[in-house]
Coordinates of C-alpha atoms in Angstrom, one line a residue:
X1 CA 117.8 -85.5 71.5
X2 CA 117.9 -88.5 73.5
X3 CA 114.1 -88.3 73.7
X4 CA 113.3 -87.7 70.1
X5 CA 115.7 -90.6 69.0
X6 CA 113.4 -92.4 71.2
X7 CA 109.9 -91.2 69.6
X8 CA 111.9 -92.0 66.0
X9 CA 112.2 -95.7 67.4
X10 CA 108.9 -96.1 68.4
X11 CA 107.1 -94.7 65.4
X12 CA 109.5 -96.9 63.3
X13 CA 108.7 -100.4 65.5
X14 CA 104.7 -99.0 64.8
X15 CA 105.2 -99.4 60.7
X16 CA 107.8 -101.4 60.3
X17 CA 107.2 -104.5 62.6
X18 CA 104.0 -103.8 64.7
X19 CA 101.7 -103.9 61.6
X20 CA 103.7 -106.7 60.0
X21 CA 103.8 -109.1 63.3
X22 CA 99.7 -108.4 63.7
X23 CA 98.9 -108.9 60.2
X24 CA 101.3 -112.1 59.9
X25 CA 99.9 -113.8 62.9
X26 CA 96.3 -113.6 61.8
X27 CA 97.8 -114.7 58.3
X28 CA 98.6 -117.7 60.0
X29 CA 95.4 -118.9 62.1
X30 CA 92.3 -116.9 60.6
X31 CA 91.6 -120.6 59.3
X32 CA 92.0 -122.4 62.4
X33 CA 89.3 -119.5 64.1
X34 CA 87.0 -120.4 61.2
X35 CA 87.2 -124.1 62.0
X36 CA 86.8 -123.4 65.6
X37 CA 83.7 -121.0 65.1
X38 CA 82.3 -123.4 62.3
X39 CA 82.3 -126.5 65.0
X40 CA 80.5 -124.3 67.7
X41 CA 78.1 -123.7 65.0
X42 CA 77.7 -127.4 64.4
X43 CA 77.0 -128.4 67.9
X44 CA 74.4 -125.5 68.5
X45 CA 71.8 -127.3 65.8
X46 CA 71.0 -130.0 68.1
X47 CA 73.1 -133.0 66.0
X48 CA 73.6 -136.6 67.2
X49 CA 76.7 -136.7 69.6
X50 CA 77.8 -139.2 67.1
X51 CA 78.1 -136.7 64.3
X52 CA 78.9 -134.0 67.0
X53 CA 82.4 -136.7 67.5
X54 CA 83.5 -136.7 64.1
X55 CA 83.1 -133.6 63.3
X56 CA 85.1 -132.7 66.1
X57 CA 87.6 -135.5 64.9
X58 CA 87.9 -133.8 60.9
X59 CA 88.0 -130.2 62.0
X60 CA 91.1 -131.3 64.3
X61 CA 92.7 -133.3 61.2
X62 CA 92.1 -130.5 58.7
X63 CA 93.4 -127.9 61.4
X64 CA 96.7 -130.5 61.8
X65 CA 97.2 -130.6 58.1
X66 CA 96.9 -126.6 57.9
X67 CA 99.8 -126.3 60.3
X68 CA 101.9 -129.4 59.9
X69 CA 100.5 -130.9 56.2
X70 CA 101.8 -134.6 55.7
X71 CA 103.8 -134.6 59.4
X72 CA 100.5 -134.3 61.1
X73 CA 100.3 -138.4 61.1
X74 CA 102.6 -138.5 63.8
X75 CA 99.9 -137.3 65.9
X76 CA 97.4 -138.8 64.6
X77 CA 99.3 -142.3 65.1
X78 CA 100.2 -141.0 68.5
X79 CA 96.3 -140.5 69.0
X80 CA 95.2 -144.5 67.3
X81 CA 98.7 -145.9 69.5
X82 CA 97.1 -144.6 72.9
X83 CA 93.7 -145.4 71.8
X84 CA 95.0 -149.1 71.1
X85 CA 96.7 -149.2 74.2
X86 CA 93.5 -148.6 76.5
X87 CA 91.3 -150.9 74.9
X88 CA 94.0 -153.9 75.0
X89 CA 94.4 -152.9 78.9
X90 CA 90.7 -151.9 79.1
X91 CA 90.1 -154.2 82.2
X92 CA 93.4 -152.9 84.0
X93 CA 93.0 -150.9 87.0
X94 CA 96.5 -149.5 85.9
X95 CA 95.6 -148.2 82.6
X96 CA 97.0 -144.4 83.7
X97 CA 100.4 -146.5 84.4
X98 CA 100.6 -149.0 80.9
X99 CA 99.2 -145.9 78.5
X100 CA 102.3 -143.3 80.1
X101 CA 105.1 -145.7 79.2
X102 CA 103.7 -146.3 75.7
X103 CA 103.7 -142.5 74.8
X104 CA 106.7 -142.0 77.0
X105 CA 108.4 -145.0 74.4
X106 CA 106.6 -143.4 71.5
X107 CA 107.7 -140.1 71.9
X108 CA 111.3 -141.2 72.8
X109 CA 111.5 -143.6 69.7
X110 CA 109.7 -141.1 67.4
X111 CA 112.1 -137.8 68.3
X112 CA 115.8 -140.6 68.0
X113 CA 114.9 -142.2 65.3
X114 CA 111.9 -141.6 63.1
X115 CA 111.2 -138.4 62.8
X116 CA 114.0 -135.9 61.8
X117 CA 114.4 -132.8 64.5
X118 CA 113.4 -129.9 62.4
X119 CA 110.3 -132.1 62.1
X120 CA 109.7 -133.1 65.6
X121 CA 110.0 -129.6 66.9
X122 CA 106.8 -128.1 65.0
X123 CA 104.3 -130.7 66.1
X124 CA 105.9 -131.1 69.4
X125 CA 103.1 -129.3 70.7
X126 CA 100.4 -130.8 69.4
X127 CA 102.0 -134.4 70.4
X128 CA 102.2 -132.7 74.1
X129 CA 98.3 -132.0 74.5
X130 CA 97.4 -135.2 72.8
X131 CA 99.5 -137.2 75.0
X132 CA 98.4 -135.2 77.7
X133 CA 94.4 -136.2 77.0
X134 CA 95.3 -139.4 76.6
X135 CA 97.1 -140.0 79.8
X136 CA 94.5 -137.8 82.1
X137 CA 91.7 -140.1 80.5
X138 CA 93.3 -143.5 81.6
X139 CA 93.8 -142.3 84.7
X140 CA 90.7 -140.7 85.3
X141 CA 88.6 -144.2 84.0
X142 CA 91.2 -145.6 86.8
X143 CA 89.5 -143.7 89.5
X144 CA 86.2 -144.0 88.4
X145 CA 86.2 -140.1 87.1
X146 CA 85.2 -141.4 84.1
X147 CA 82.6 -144.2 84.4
X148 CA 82.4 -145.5 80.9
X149 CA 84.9 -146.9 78.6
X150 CA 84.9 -144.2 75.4
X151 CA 84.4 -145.3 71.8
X152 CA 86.9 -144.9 68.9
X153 CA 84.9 -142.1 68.0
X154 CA 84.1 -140.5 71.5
X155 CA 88.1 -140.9 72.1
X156 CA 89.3 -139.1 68.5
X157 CA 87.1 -136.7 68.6
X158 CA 88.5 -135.3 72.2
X159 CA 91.9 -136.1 71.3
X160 CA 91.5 -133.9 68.2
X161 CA 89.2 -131.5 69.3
X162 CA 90.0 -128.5 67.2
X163 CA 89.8 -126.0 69.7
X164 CA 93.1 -127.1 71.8
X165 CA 95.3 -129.3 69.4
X166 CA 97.4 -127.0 68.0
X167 CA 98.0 -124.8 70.5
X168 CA 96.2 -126.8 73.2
X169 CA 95.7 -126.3 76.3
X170 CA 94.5 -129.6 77.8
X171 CA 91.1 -130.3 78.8
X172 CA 89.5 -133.0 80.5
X173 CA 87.3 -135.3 78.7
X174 CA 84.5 -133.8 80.8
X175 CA 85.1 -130.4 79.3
X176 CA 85.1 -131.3 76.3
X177 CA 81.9 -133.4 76.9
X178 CA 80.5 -130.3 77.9
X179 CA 81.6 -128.5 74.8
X180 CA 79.7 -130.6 72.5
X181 CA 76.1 -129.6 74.4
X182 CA 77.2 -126.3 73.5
X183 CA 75.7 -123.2 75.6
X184 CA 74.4 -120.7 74.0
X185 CA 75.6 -117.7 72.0
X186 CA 76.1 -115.1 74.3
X187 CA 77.7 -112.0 74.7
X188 CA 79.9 -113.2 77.7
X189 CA 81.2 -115.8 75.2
X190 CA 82.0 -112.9 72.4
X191 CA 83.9 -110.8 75.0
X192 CA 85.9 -113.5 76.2
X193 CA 87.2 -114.4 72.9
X194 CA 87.7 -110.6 71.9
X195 CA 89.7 -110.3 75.5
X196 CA 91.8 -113.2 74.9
X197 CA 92.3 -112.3 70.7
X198 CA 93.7 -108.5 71.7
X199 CA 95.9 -109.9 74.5
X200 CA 97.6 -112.2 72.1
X201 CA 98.5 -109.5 69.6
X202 CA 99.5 -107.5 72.3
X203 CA 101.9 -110.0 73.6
X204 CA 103.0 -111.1 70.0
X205 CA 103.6 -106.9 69.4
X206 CA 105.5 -107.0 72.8
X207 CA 107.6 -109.9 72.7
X208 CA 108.8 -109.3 68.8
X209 CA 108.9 -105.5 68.7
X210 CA 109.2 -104.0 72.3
X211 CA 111.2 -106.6 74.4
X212 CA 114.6 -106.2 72.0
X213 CA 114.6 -102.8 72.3
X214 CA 114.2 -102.6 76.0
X215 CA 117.9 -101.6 76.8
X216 CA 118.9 -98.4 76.7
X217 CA 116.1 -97.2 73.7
X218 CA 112.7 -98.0 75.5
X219 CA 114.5 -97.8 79.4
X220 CA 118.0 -95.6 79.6
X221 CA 120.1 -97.9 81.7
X222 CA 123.4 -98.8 80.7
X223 CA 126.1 -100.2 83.0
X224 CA 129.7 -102.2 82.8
X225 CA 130.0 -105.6 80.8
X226 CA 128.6 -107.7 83.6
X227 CA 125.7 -105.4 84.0
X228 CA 124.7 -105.2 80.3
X229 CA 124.9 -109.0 80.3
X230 CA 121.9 -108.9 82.7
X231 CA 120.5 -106.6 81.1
X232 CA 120.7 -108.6 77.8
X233 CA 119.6 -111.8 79.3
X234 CA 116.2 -109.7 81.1
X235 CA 115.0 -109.4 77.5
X236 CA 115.6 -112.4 76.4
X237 CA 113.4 -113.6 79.1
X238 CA 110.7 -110.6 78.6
X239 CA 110.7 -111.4 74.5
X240 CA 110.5 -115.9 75.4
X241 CA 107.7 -114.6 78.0
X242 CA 105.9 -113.0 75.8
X243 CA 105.6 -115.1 73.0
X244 CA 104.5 -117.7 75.1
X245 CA 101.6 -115.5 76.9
X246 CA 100.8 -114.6 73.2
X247 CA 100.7 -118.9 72.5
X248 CA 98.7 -118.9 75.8
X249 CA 96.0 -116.2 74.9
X250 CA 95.5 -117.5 71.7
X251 CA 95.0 -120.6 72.4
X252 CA 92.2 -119.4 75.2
X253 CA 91.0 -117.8 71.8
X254 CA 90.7 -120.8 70.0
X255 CA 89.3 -122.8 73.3
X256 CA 86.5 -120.8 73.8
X257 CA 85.8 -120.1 70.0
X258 CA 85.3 -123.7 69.9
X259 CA 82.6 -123.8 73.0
X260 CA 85.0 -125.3 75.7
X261 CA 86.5 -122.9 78.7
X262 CA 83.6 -122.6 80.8
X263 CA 82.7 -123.1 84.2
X264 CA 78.6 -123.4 85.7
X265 CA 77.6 -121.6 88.6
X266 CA 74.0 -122.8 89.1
X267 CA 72.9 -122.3 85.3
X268 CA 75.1 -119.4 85.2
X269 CA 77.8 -120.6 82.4
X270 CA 81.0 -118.4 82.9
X271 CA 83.7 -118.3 80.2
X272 CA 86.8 -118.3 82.4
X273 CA 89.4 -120.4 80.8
X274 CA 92.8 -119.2 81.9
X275 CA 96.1 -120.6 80.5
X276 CA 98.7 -118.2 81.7
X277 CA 99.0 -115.1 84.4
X278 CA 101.3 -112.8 83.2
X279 CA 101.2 -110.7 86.4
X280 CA 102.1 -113.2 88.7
X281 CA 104.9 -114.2 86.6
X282 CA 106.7 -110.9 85.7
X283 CA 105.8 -109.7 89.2
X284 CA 105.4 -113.1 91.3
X285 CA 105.2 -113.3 95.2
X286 CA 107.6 -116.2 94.9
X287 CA 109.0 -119.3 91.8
X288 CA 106.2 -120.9 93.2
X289 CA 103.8 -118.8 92.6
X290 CA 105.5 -118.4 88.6
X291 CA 105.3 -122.2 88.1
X292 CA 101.3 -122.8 88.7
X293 CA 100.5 -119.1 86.6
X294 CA 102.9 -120.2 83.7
X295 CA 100.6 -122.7 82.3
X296 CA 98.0 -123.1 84.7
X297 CA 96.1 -126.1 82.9
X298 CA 99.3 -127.9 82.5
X299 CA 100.3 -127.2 86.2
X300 CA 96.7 -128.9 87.3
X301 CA 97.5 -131.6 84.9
X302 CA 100.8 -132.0 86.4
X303 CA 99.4 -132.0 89.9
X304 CA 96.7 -134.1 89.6
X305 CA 98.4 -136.9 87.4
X306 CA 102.0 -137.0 88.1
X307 CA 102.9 -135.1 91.3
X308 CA 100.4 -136.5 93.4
X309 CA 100.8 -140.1 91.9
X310 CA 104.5 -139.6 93.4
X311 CA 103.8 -138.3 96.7
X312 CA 104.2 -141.7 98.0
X313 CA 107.6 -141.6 97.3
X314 CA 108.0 -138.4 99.1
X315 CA 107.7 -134.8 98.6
X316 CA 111.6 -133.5 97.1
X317 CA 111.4 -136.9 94.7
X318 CA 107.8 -136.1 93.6
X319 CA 108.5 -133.0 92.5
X320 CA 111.7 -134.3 90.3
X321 CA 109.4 -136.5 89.1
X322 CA 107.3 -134.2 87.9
X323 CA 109.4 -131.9 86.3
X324 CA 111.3 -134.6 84.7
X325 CA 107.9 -135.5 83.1
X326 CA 107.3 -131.7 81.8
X327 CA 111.0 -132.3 80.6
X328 CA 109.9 -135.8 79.0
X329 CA 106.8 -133.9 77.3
X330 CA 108.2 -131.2 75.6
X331 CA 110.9 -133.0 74.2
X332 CA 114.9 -134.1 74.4
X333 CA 116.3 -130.8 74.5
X334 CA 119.2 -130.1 77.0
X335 CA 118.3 -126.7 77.6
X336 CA 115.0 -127.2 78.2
X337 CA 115.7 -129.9 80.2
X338 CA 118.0 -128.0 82.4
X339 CA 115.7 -124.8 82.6
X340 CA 112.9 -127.2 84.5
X341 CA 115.3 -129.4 86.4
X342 CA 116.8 -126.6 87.9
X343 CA 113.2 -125.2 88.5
X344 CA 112.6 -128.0 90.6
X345 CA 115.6 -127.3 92.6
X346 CA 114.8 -123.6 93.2
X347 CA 110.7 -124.4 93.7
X348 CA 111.7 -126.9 96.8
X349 CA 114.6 -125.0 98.2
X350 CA 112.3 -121.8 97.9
X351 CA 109.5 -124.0 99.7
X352 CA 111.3 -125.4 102.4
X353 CA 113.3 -121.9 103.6
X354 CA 110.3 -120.3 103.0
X355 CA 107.7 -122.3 105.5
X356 CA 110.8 -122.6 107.7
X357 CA 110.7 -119.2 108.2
X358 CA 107.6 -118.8 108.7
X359 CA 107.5 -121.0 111.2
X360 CA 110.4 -119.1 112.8
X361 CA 108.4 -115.6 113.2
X362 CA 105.1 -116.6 112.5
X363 CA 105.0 -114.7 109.5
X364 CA 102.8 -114.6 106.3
X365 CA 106.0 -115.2 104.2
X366 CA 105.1 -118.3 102.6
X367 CA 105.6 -119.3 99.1
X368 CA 101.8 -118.9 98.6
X369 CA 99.5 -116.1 100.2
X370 CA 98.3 -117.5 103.5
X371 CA 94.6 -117.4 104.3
X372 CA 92.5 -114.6 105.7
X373 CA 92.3 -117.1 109.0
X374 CA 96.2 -118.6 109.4
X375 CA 97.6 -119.2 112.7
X376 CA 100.3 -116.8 111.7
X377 CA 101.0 -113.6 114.1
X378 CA 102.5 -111.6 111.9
X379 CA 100.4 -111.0 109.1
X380 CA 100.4 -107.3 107.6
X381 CA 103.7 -105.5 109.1
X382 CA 106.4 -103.8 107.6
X383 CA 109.0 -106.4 107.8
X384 CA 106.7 -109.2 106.5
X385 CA 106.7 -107.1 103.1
X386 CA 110.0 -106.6 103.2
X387 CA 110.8 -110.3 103.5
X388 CA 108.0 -110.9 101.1
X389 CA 109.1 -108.4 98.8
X390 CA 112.9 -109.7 98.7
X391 CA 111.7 -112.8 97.4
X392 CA 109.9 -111.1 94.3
X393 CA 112.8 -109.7 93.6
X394 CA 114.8 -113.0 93.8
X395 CA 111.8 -114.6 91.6
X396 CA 112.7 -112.2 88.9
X397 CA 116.6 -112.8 89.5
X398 CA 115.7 -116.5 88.6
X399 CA 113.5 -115.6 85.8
X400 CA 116.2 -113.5 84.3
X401 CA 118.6 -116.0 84.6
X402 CA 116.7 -119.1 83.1
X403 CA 115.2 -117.0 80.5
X404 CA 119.1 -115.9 79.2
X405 CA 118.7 -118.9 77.5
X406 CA 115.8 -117.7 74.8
X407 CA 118.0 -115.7 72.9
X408 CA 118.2 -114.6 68.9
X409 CA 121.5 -117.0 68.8
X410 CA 118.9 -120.2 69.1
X411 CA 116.9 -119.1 66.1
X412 CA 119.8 -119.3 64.1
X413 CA 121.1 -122.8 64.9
X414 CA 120.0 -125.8 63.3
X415 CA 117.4 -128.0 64.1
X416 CA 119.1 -131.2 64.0
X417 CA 121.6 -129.7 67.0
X418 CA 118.5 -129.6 69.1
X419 CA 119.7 -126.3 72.0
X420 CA 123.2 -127.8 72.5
X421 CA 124.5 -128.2 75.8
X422 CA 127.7 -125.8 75.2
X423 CA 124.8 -123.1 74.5
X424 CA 123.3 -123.2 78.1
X425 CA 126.6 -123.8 79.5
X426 CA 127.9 -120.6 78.2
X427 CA 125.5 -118.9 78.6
X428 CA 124.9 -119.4 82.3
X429 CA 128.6 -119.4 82.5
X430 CA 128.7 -115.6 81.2
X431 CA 125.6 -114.3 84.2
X432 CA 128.8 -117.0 86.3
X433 CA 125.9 -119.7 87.0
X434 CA 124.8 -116.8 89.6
X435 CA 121.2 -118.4 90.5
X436 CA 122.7 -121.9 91.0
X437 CA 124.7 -120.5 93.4
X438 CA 122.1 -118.3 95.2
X439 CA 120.2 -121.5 95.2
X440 CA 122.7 -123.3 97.2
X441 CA 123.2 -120.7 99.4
X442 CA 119.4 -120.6 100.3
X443 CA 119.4 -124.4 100.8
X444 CA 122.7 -124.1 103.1
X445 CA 121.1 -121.6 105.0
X446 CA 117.9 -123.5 105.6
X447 CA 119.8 -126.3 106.4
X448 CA 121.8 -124.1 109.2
X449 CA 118.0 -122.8 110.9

């Protein structure tokens, strides 16, 4: 019985919301594919990069007015604002420094008190990649990356460029130089963008129609109370997981579509854009490991243009810096801004125990796979995967517990309350703010050894 009620389920999810989430999220961006393909087209017949630049620049205005209509001028003014602000500190070797503070100001000013919340949260990402390009090209004509100053037109036409600025990810302005020489048609191009396009639905079919019904339809597990919280909160994190790989795999889609997301091996042009590594997130070697495969463009970005800008200030307070800048980026909201903080926390205590250890037994048990050639004696014993393995399964713990957050409760509470803080307070306070504490017990005992 148990088993047929099961089968029923499944062939209801299959016609009642797997067809309807596929069909309603190509509904929503066969138009935005069609730019994308449209402006590879357009740089394959050999145009001046002039025209090549603002056609980059209208296919990413008419892609922002498809999704966001009249609000898609806050991005656009976000775009002319940090555009403005290189050229009137053009001959500063700071420019990295004076553009961050104006889009940090902007963004602040924009989410208090001009734009109303509701508003603010739909373009939120396309303000995030912008401000992203923005900031990695002041930086990078800082260091000499870039050699020459761009024009208004160079400028919008990356900023805008209609592959990335809906759902991003960010690119460097090399990339997308490289985009606009456009390599040929191939069919290595064709199979990425197929690979990335079925992923997404899967992950959109996953996250909407599997994930909910994970406990006890799809997986027959049922416990006490404080059990079937965890068990509750693990699919809140596999559905929020999901819908942000489906996000990620579109938005390779949309990259690649547009003839950016490759690498060249000696003439040999490799479609390899990767945004997010599911695999190393649901089953991660360590939170390390999680962070850098949860948005791996934005990690590098992070890296290259915050973290190690920090470093001088230390290891522990670079890395709150930089995850108080994610926080910054993706908005004022206390839960999110308490999800990454206390990612920070757990990354560096993880870290530090971790190497510690290591160092202890001379063990490959650090937070990231050790080369072939370490110094380490113990490489592939039993007890090194047993140590390595523990931490997996404390990665998932933490995953759980910061994805309890993502629940159905959020969808239903208005905009204008942002993710209260009396939301993430209770509901850590139901799973009895567990990985807080496991966190300060790891730091204690690193402390102790």
């Amino acid at each position: 019985m148990a088993s047929f009620s099961t089968w029923e389920l499944l062939q209801e999810l299959a016609v009642g919301c797997v067809l309807p989430a596929a069909q309603q999220g190509f509904d929503q961006v066969w138009q935005l594919l069609f730019v994308c393909l449209l402006y590879r087209l357009l740089c394959r017949t050999g145009l001046p990069p002039s025209v090549k630049h603002l056609c980059s620049l209208i296919a990413g205005v008419y892609a922002l007015y498809q999704f966001f209509e009249l609000h898609m001028m806050w991005v656009v003014l976000l775009s002319v604002l940090c555009y403005l602000t290189l050229f009137l500190v053009c001959y500063s070797n700071s420019r990295g420094t004076f553009l961050s503070l104006a889009v940090l100001v902007y963004l602040l000013v924009g989410e208090l008190h001009l734009v109303d919340a509701a508003t603010w949260l739909k373009i939120r990402g396309s303000q995030m990649v912008v401000a992203m390009k923005a900031i990695s090209l002041a930086f990078d004509l800082d260091r000499g990356v870039v050699s020459a100053f761009p024009s208004p037109l160079e400028f919008m036409g990356y900023i805008l460029f209609v592959g990335t600025v809906i759902f991003g990810p960010w690119i460097s302005f090399a990339s997308y130089k490289d985009a606009m020489e456009s390599r040929k048609l191939k069919f290595s191009w064709f199979a990425k963008i197929s690979g990335s396009w079925v992923k997404c639905q899967l992950c959109l079919v996953v996250s909407t129609c599997i994930a909910p019904y994970l406990f006890p339809y799809l997986i027959p597990v049922e416990g006490g109370e404080s059990l079937d919280r965890w068990l509750d909160a693990y699919e809140n994190a596999v559905s929020f997981h999901y819908s942000h790989y489906f996000v990620s795999f579109l938005s390779e889609t949309t990259t690649t579509l547009a003839g950016a997301g490759f690498s060249d091996h000696k003439d040999n042009v490799k479609w390899d854009v990767t945004v997010a590594n599911p695999v190393n997130v649901e089953l991660p070697r360590s939170m390390v490991e999680v962070v850098t495969s949860w948005n791996v463009p934005m990690s590098r970005w992070l890296n290259t243009y915050v973290f190690k800008n920090a470093l001088r200030m230390g290891t522990f307070p670079a890395i709150l810096v930089t995850y108080t800048a994610s926080a910054l980026l993706h908005g004022l909201s206390f839960h999110l801004g308490a999800v990454l903080l206390s990612l920070g926390f757990i990354t560096y205590v993880e870290h530090v125990l971790r190497k510690r250890l290591a160092a202890i037994f001379s063990a490959c048990i650090l937070s990231k796979s050790c080369s072939p050639d370490c110094t380490h004696q113990n490489k592939k014993t039993l007890w090194v995967y047993g140590i390595n393995l523990t931490f997996s399964v404390l990665a998932i713990f933490h995953l759980t517990y910061l994805g309890s957050l993502f629940d159905s409760d959020m969808d239903n509470m208005d905009p204008g309350e942002g993710f209260l803080a009396s939301h993430t307070i209770q509901k850590w306070s139901e799973l009895s703010w567990l990985s807080h504490k496991v966190m300060i017990g790891c730091f204690v005992f690193y402390w102790l050894i």
